PDB file of C-alpha atoms in Angstrom:
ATOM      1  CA  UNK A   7     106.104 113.980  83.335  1.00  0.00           C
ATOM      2  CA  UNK A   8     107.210 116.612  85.624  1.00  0.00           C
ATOM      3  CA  UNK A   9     111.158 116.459  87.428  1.00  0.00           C
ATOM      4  CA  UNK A  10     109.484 115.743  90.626  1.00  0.00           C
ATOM      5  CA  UNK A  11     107.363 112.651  89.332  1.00  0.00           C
ATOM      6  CA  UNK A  12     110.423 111.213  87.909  1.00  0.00           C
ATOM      7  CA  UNK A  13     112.168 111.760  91.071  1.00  0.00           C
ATOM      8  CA  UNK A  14     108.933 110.180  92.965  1.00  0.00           C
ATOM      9  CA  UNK A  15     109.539 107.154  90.625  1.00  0.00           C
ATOM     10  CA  UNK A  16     113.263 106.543  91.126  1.00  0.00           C
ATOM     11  CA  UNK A  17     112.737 106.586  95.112  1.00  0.00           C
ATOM     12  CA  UNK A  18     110.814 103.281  96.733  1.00  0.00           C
ATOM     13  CA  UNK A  19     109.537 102.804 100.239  1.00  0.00           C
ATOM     14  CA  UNK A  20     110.470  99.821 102.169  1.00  0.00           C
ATOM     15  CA  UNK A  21     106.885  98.325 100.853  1.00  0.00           C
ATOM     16  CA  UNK A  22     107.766  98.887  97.775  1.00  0.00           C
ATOM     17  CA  UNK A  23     111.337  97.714  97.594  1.00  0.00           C
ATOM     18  CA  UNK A  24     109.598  94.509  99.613  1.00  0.00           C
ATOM     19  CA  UNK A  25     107.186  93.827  96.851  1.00  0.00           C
ATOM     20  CA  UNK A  26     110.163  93.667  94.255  1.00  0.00           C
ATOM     21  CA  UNK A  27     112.306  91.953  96.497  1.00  0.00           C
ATOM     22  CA  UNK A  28     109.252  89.235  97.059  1.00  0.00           C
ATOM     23  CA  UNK A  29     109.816  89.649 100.811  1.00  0.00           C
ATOM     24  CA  UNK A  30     108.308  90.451 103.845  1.00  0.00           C
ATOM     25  CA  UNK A  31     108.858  94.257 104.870  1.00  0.00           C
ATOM     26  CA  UNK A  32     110.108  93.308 108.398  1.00  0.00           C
ATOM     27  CA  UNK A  33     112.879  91.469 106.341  1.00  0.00           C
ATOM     28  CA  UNK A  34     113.141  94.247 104.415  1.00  0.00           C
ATOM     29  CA  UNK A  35     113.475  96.520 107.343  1.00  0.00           C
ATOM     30  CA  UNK A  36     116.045  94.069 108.708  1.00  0.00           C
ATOM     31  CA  UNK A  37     117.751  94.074 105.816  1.00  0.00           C
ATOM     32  CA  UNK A  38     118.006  98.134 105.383  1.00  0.00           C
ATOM     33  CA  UNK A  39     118.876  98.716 109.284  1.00  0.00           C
ATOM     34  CA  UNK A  40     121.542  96.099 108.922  1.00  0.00           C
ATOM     35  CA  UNK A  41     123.135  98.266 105.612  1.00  0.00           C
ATOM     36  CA  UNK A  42     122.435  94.894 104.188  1.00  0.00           C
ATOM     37  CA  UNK A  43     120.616  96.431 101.069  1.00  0.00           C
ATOM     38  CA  UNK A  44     121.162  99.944  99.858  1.00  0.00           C
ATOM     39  CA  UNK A  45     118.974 102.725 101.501  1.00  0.00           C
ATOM     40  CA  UNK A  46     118.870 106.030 103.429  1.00  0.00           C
ATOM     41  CA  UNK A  47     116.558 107.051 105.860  1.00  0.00           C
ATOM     42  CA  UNK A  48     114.210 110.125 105.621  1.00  0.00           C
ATOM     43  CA  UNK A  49     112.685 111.407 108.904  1.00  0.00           C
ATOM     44  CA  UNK A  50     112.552 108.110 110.163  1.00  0.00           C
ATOM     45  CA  UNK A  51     111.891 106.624 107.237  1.00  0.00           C
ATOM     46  CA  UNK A  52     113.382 104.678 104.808  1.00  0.00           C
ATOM     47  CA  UNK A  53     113.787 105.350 101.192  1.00  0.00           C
ATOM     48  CA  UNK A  54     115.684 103.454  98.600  1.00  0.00           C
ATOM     49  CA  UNK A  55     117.235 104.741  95.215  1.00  0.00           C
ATOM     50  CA  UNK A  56     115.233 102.379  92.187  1.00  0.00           C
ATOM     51  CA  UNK A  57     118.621 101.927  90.474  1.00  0.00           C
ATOM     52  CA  UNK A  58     120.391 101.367  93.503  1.00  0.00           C
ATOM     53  CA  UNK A  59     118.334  98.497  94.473  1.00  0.00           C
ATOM     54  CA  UNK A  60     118.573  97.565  90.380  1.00  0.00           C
ATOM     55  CA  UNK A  61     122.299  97.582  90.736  1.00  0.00           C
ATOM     56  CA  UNK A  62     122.332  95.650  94.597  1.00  0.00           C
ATOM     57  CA  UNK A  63     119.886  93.115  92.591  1.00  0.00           C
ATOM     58  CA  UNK A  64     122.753  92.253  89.962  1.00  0.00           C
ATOM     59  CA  UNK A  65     125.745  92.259  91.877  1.00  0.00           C
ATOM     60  CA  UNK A  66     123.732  89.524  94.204  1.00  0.00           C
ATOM     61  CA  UNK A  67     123.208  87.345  91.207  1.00  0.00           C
ATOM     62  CA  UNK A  68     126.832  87.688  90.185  1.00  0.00           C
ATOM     63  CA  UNK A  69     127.867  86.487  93.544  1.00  0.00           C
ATOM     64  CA  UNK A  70     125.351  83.700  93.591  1.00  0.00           C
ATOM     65  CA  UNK A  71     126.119  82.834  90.131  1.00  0.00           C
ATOM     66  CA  UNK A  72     129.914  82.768  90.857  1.00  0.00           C
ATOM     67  CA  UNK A  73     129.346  80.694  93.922  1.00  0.00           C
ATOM     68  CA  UNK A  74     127.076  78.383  92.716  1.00  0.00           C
ATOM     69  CA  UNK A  75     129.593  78.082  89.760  1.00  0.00           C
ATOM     70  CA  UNK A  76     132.549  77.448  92.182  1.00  0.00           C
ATOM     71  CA  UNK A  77     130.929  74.712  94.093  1.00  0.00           C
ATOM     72  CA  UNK A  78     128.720  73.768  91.255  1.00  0.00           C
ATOM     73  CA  UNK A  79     125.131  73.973  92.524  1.00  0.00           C
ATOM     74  CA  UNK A  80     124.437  76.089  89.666  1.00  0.00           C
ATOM     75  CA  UNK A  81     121.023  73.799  89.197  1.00  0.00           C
ATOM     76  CA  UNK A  82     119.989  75.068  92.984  1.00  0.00           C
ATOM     77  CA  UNK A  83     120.136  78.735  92.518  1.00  0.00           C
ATOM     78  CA  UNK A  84     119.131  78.922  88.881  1.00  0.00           C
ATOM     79  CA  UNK A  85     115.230  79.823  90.090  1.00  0.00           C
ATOM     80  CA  UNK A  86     116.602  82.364  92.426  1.00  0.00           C
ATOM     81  CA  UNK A  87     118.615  83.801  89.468  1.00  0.00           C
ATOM     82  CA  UNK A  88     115.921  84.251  87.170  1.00  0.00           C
ATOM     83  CA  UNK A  89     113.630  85.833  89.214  1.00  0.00           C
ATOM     84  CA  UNK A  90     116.484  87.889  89.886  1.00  0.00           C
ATOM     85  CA  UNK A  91     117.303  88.593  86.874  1.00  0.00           C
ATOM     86  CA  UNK A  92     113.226  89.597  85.881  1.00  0.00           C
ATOM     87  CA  UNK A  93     113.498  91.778  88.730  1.00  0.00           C
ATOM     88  CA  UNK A  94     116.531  93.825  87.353  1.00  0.00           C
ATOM     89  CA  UNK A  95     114.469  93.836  83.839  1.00  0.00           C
ATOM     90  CA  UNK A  96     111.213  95.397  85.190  1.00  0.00           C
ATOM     91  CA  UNK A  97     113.548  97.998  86.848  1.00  0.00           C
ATOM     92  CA  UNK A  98     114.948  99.091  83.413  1.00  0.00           C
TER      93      UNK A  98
END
């Protein structure tokens, strides 16, 4: 693979960083315009780094799992975790 299809590979559109998050792109778009997940706008655009996103991903589930930990509603967010947690993996 050339350097500029790996590049192509580590940068997402909003679509695409909706379809990993499982959301709707308007909540994505929220989300980005908000600094709410990482991103950076191209021309109007917005583009997100793959291992940024991977890395935004993990420290969420570390928060969650701390909270839920604290106030022990670990059973509640366990789902949420997972899928979390699947996400990160396909993002190797």
């Amino acid at each position: 693979m050339s350097y500029s299809g790996r590049v192509a590979d580590e940068i997402l559109t909003i679509r695409e960083v909706a379809e990993l998050l499982k959301i709707n792109e308007k909540t994505a778009y929220k989300l980005a315009s908000a600094g709410k997940i990482p991103g950076f706008k191209v021309g109007g655009s917005w583009r997100f780094q793959r291992q940024e996103i991977a890395n935004w991903i993990k420290r969420k589930v570390e928060e969650q799992q701390g909270a839920a930990g604290a106030h022990d509603e670990r059973s509640r967010h366990v789902p949420k975790i997972r899928r979390a947690q699947a996400t990160i993996h396909r993002l190797g």
